[in-house]
PDB file of C-alpha atoms and ligand atoms in Angstrom:
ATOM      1  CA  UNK A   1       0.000   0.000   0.000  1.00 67.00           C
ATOM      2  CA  UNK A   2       1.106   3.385  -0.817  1.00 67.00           C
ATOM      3  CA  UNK A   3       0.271   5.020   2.516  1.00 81.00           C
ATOM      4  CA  UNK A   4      -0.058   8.595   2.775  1.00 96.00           C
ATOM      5  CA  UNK A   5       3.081  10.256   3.729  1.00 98.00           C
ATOM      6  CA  UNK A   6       2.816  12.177   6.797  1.00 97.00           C
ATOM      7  CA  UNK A   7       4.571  16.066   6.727  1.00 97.00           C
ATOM      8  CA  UNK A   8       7.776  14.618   7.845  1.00 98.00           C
ATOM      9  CA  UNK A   9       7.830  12.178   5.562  1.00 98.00           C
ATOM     10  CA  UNK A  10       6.785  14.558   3.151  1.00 98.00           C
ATOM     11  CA  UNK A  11      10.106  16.956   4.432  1.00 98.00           C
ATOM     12  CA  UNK A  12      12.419  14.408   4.217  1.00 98.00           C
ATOM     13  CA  UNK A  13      11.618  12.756   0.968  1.00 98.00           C
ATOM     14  CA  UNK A  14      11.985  16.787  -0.079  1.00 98.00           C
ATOM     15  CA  UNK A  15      15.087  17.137   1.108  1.00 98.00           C
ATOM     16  CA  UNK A  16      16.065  13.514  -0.390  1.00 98.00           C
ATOM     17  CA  UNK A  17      14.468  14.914  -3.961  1.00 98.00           C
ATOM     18  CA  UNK A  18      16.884  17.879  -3.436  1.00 98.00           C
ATOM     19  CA  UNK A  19      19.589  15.739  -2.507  1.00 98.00           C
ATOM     20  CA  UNK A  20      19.049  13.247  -5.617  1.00 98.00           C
ATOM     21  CA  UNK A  21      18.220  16.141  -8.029  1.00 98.00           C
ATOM     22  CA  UNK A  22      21.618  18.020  -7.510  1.00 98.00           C
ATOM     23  CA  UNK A  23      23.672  14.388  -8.049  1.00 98.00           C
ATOM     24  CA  UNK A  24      21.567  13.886 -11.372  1.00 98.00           C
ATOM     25  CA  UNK A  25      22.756  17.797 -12.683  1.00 98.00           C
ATOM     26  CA  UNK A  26      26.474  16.737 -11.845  1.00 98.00           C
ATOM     27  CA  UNK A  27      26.659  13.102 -13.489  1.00 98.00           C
ATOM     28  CA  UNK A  28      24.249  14.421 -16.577  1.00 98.00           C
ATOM     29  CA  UNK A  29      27.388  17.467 -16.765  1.00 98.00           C
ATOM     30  CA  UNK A  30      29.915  14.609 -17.193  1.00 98.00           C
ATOM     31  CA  UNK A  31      28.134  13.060 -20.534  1.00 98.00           C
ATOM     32  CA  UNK A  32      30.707  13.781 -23.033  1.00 98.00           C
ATOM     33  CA  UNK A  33      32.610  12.463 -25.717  1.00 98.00           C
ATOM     34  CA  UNK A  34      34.863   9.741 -24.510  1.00 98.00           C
ATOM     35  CA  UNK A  35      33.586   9.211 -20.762  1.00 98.00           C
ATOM     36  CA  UNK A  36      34.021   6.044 -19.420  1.00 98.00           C
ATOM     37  CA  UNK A  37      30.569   5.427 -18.406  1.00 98.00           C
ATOM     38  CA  UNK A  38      31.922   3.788 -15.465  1.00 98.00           C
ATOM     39  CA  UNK A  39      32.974   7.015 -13.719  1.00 98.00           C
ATOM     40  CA  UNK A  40      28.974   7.775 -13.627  1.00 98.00           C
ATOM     41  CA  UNK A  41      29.353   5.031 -11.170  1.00 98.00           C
ATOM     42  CA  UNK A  42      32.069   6.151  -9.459  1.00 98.00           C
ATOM     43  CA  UNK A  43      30.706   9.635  -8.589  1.00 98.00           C
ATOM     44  CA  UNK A  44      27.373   8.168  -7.475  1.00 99.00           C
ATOM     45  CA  UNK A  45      28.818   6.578  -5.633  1.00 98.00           C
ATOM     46  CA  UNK A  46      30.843   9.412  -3.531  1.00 98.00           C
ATOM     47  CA  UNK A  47      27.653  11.685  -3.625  1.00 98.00           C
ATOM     48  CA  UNK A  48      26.186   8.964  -1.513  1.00 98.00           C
ATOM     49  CA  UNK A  49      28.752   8.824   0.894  1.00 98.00           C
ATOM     50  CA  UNK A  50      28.766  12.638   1.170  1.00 98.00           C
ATOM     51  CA  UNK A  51      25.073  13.065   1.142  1.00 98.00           C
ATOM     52  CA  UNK A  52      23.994  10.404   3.746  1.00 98.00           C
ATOM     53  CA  UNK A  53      22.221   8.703   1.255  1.00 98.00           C
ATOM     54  CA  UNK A  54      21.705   5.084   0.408  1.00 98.00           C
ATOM     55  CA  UNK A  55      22.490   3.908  -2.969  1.00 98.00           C
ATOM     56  CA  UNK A  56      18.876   2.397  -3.393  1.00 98.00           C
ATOM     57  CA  UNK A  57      19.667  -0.067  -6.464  1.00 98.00           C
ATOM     58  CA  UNK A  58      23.051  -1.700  -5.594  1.00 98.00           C
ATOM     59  CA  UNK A  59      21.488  -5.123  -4.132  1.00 97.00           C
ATOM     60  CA  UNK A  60      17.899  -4.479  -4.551  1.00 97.00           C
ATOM     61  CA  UNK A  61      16.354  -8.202  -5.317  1.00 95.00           C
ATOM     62  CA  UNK A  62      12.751  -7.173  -6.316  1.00 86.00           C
ATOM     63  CA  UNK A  63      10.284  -8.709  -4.789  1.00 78.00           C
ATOM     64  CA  UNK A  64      13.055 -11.674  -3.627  1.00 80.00           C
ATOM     65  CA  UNK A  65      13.156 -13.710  -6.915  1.00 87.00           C
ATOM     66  CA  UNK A  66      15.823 -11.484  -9.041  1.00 94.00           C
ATOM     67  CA  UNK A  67      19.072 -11.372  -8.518  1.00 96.00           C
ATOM     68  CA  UNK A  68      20.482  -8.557  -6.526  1.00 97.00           C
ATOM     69  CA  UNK A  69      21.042  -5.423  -8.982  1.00 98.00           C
ATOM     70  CA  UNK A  70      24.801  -4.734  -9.145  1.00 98.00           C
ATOM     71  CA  UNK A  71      25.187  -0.892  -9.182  1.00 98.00           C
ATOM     72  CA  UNK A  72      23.824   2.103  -7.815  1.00 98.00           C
ATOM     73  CA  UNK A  73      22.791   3.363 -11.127  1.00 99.00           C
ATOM     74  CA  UNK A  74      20.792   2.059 -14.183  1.00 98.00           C
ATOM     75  CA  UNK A  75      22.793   3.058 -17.047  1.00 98.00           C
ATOM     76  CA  UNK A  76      21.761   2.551 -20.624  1.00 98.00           C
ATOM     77  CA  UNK A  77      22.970   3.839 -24.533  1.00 98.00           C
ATOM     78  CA  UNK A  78      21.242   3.721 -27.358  1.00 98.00           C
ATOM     79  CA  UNK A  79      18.805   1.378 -28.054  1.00 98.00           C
ATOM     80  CA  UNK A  80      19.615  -0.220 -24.353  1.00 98.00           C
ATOM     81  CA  UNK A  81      16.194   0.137 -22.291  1.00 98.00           C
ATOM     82  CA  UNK A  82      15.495  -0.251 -18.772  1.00 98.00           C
ATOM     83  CA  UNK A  83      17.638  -1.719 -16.015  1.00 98.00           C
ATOM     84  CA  UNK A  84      20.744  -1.745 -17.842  1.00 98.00           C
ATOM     85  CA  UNK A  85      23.987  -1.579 -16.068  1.00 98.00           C
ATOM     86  CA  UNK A  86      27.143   0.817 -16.202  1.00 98.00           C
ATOM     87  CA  UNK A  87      30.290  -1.174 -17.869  1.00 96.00           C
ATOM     88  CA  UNK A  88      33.961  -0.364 -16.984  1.00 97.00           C
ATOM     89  CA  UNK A  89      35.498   0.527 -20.579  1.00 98.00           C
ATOM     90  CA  UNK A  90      32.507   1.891 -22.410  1.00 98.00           C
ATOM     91  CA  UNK A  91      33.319   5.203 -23.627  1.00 98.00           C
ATOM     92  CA  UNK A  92      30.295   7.436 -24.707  1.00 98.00           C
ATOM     93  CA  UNK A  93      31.140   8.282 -28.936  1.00 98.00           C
ATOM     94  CA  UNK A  94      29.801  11.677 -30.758  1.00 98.00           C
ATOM     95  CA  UNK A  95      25.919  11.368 -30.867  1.00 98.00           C
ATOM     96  CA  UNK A  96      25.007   8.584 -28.118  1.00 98.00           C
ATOM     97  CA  UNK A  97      22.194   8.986 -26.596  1.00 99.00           C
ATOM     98  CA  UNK A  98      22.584   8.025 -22.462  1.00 98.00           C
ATOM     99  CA  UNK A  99      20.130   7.788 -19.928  1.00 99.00           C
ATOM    100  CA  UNK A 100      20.959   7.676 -16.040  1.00 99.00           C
ATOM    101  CA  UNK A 101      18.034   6.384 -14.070  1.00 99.00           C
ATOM    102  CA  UNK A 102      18.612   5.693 -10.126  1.00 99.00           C
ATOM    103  CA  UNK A 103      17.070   5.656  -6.521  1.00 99.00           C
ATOM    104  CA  UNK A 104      18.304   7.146  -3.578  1.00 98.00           C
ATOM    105  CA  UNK A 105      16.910   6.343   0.319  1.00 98.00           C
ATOM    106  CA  UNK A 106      17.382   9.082   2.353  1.00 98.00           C
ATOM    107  CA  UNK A 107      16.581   8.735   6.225  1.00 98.00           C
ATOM    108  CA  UNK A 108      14.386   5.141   5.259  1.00 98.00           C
ATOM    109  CA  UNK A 109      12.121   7.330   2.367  1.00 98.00           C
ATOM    110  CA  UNK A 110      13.271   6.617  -1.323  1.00 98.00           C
ATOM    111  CA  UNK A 111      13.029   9.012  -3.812  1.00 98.00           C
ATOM    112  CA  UNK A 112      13.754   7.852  -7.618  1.00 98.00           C
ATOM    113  CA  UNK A 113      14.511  10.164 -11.126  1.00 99.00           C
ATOM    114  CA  UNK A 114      16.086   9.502 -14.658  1.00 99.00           C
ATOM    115  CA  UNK A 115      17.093  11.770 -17.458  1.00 99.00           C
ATOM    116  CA  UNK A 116      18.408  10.979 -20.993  1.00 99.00           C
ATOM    117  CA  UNK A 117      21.057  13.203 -22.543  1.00 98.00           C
ATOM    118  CA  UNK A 118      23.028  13.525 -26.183  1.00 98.00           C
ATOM    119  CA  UNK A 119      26.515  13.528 -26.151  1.00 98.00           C
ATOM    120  CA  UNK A 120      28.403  15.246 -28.335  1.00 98.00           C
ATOM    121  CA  UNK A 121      26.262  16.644 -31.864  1.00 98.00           C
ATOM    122  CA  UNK A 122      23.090  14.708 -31.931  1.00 98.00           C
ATOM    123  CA  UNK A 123      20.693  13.716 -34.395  1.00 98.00           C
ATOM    124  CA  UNK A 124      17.658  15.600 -35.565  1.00 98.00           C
ATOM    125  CA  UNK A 125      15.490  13.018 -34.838  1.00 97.00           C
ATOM    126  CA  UNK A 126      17.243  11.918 -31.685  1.00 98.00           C
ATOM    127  CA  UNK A 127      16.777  15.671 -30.952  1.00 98.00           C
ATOM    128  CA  UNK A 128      12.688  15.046 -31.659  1.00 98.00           C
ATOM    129  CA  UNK A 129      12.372  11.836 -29.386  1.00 98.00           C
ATOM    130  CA  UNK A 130      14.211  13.645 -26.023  1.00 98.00           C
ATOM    131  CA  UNK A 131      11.632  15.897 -26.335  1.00 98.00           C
ATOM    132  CA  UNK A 132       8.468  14.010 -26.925  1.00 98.00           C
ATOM    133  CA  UNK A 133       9.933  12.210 -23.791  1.00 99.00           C
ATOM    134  CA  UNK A 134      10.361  15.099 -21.001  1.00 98.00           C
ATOM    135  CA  UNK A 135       6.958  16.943 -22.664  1.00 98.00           C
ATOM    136  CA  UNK A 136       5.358  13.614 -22.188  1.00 98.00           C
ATOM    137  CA  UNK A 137       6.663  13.506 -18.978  1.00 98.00           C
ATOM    138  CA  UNK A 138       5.714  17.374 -17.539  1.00 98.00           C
ATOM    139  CA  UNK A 139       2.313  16.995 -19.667  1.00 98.00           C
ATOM    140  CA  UNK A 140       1.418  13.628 -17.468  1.00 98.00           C
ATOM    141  CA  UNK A 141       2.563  15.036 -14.305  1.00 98.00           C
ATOM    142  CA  UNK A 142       0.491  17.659 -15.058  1.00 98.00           C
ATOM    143  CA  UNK A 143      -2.657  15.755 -14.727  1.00 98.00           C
ATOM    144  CA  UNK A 144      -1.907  15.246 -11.274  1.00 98.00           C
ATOM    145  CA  UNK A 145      -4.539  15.932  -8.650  1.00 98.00           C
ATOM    146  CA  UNK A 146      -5.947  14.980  -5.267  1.00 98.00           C
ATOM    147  CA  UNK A 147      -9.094  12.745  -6.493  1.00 98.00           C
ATOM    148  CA  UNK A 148      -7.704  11.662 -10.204  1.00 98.00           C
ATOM    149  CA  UNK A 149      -7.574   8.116 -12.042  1.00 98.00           C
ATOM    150  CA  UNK A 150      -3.698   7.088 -12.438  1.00 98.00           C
ATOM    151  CA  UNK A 151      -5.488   6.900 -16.150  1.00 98.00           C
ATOM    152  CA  UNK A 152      -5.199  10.196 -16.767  1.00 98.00           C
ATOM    153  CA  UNK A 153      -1.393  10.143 -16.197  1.00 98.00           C
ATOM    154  CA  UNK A 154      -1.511   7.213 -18.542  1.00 98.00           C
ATOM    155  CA  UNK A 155      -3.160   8.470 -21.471  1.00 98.00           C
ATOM    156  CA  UNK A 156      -1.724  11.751 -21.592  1.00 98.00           C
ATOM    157  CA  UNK A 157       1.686  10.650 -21.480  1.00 98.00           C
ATOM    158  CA  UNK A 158       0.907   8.310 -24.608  1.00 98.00           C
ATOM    159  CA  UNK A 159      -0.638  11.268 -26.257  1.00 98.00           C
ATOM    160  CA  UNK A 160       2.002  13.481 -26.717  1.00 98.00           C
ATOM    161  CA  UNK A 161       4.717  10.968 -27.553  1.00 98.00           C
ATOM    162  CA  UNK A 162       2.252   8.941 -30.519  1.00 98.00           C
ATOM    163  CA  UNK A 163       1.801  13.016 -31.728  1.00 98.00           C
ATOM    164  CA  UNK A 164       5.418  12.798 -32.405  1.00 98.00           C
ATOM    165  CA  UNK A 165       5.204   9.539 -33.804  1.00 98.00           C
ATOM    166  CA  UNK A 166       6.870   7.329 -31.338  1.00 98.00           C
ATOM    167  CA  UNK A 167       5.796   4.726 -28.967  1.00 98.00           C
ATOM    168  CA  UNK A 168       6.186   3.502 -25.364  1.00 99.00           C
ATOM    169  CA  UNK A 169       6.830   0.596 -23.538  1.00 98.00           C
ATOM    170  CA  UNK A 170       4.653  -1.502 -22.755  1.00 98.00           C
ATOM    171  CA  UNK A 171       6.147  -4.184 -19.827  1.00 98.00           C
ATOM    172  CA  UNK A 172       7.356  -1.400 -17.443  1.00 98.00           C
ATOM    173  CA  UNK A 173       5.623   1.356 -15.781  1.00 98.00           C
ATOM    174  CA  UNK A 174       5.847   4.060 -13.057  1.00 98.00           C
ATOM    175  CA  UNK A 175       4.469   3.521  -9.732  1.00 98.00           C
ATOM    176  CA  UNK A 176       4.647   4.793  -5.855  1.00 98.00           C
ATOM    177  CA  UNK A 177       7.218   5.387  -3.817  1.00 98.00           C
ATOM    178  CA  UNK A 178       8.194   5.730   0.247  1.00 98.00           C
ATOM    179  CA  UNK A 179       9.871   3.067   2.670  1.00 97.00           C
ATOM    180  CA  UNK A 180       9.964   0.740  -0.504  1.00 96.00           C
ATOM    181  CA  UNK A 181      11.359   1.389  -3.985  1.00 97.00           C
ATOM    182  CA  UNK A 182       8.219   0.007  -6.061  1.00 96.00           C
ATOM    183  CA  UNK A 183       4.904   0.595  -3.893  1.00 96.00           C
ATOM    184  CA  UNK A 184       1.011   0.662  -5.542  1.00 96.00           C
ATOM    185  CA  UNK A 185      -0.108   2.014  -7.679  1.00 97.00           C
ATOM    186  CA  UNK A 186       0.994   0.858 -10.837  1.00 97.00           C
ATOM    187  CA  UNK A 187       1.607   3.838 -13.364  1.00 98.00           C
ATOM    188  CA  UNK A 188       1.668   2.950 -17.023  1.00 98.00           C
ATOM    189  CA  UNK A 189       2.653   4.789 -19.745  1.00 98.00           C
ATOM    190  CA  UNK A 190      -0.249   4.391 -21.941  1.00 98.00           C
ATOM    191  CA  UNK A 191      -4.144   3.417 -21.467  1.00 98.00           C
ATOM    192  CA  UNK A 192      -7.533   4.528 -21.200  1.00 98.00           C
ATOM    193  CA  UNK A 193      -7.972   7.957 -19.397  1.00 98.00           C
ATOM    194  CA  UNK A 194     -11.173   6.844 -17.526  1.00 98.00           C
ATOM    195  CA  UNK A 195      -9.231   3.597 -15.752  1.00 97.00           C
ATOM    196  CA  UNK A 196      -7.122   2.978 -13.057  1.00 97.00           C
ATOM    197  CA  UNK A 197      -6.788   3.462  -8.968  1.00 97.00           C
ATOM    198  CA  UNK A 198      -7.529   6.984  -7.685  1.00 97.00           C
ATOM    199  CA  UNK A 199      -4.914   9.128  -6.905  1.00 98.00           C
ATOM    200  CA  UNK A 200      -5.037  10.865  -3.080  1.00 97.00           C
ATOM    201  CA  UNK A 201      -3.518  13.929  -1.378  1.00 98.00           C
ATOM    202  CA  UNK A 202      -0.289  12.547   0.491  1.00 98.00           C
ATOM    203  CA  UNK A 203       0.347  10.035  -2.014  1.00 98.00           C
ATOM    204  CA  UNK A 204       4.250   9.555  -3.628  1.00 98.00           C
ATOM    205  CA  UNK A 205       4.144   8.317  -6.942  1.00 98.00           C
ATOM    206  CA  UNK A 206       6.918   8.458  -9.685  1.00 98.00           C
ATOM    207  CA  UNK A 207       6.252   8.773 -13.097  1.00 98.00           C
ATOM    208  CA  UNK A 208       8.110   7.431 -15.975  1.00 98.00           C
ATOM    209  CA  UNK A 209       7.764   8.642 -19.048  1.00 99.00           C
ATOM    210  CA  UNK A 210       9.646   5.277 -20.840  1.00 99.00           C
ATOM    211  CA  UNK A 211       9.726   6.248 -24.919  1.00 99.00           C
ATOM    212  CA  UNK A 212      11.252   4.466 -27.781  1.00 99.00           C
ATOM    213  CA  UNK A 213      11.697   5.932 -31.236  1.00 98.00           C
ATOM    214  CA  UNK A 214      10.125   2.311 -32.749  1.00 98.00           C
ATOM    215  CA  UNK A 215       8.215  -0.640 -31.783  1.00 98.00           C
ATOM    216  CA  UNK A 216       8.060  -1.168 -27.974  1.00 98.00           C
ATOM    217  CA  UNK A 217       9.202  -4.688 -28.091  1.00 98.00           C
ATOM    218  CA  UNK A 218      12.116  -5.333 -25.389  1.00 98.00           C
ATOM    219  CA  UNK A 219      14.560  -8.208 -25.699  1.00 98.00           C
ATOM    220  CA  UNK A 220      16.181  -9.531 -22.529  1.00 98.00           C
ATOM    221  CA  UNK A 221      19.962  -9.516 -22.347  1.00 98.00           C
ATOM    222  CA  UNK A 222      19.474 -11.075 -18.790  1.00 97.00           C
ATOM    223  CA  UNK A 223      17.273 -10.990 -15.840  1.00 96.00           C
ATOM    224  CA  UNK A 224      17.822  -7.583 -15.533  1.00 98.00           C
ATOM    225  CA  UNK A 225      19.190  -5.921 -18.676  1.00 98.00           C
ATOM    226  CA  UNK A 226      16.802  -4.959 -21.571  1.00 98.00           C
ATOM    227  CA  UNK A 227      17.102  -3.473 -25.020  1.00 98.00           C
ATOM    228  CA  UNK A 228      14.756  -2.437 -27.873  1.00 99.00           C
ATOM    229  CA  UNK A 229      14.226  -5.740 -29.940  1.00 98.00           C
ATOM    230  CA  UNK A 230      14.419  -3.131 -33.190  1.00 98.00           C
ATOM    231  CA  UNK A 231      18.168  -2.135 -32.065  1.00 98.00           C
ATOM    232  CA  UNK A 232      15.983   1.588 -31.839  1.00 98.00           C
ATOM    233  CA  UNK A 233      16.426   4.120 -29.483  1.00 99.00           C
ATOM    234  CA  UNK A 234      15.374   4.463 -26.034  1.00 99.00           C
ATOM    235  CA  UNK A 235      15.036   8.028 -23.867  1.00 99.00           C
ATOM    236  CA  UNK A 236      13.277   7.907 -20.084  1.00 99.00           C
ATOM    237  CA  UNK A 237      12.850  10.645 -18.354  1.00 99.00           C
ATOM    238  CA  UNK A 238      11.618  10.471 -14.129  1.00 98.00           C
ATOM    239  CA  UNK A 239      10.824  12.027 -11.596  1.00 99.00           C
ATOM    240  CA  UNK A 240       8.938  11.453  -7.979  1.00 98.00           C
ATOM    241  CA  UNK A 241       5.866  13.493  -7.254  1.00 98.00           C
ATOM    242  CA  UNK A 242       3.624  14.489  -4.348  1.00 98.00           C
ATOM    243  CA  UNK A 243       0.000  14.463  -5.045  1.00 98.00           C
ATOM    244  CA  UNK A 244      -1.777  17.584  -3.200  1.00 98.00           C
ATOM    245  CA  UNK A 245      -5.051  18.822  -2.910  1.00 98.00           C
ATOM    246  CA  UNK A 246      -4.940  21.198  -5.888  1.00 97.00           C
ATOM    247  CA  UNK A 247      -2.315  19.424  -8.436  1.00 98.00           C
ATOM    248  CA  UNK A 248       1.094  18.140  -7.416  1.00 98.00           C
ATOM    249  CA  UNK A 249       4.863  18.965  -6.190  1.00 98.00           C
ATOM    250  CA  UNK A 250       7.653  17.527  -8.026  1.00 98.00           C
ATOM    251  CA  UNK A 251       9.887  16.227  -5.286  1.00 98.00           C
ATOM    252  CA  UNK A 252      13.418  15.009  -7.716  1.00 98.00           C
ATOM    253  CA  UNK A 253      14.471  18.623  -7.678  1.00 98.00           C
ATOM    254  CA  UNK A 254      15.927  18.972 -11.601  1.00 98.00           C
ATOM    255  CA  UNK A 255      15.062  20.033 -14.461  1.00 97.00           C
ATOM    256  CA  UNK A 256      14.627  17.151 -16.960  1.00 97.00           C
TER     257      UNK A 256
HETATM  258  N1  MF3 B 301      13.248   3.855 -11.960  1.00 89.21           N
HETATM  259  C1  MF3 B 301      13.684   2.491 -11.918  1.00 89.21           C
HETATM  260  C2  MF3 B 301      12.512   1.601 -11.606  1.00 89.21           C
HETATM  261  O1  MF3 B 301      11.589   2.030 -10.967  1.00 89.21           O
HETATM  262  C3  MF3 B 301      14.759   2.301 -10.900  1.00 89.21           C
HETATM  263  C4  MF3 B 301      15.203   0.909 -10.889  1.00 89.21           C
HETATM  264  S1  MF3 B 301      16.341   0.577  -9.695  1.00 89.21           S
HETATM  265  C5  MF3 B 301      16.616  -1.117  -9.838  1.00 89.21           C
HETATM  266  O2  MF3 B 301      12.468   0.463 -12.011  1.00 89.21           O
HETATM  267  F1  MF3 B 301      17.282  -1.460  -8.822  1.00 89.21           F
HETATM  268  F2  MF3 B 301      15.458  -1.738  -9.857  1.00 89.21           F
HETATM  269  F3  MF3 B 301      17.240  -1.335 -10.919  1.00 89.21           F
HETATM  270 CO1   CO B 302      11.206   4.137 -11.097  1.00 89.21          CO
END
């Protein structure tokens, strides 16, 4: 259950937001040509140590039955998709595209956020998707609202990124967030406006806007690691919001 956070739950998972939104600016400033992607990994994990924070992902067995994640962050290139991890010795070339996606627990409250960035001179079109992707992504959290189906989130965010013509996955999702990484509800990125839990005042959720520039088909490199069956592109852009009376907070304190 997805309990309503009380105000100091609601404070700290601000100050975690603040916390996790200041590490994202620094690592997305160190995508350039030739990084070892590695280093990403390397400086997460020293704004951890320095920020009292808990590397959420490094272990994390969801729900017991996969094996414990390796790093701290998710790192994928290209046309890798979710849950990918960072790789001593790959060095980011003129016109990757790289997305950083990662949790942080601060004081027992998690807070999660992702952002894709080009590297180097990037592609028209490449330049087209990361955009469908973060206005999908401040479009859907704009639906957000004490009293509103998780549909709403849903269809909007499948809206804008089909008006570009590109698509989203279909076998991950958002969903909320507090003591535990992956709480209810469930937030996908498409479906019908009019389905879907109720959203409440108090309520964490994050919200994922996962978008690939063809077919939504993931292959599985292993239990963890994914990549677009179509060798296509893949941008996500994240963050953690607090549902209020009148609309919504965003709590990963960036700009995507
Ligand atoms: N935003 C990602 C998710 O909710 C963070 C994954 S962390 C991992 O799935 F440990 F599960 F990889
Ligand atoms: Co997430």
């Amino acid at each position: 259950m997805n309990t309503i956070k009380t105000r100091e739950e609601i404070e700290i998972m601000r100050r975690g937001g603040k916390i996790l939104g200041g590490m994202l600016t620094e690592l997305r400033d160190m995508c350039k040509i030739g990084l070892d992607i590695w280093e990403l990994e390397e400086k997460f994990i020293q704004q951890c140590k320095k920020s009292d924070a808990i590397p959420a992902c490094k272990g994390y067995t969801s729900m017991g039955f996969m094996p414990p994640f390796p790093t701290g962050l998710c790192i994928s290139v290209n046309e890798q998709s979710v849950h990918c991890f960072p790789i001593k010795g790959r060095k980011l070339k003129d016109g990757d595209l790289i997305t950083a996606d990662t949790v942080i627990t601060y004081k027992g409250l998690n807070v999660d956020a992702a952002f894709t960035v080009g590297v180097g001179k990037v592609s028209s079109s490449d330049t087209r998707l990361m955009k469908a992707a973060k206005r999908a992504l401040l479009e859907s959290i704009d639906q957000v609202k004490n009293g509103v189906r998780v549909g709403k989130i849903s269809n909007k965010m499948h809206k804008v990124v089909t008006e570009y013509g590109f698509d989203v996955l279909r076998d991950y999702a958002g969903h909320g967030i507090g003591k535990e990484m992956h709480d209810f509800p469930e937030i996908p990125c498409y479906g019908n406006a009019s389905d879907g839990p109720f959203l409440k005042s108090g309520m964490t959720i994050c919200i994922e806007a996962l978008v690939c520039e063809g077919k939504p088909k993931i292959n599985y490199k292993s239990e963890w690691e994914t990549e677009m069956a179509d060798k296509k592109n893949f941008v996500q852009y994240e963050h953690t919001v607090l549902v209020t009376d009148n609309g919504y907070e965003i709590i990963t304190d960036f700009e995507v």
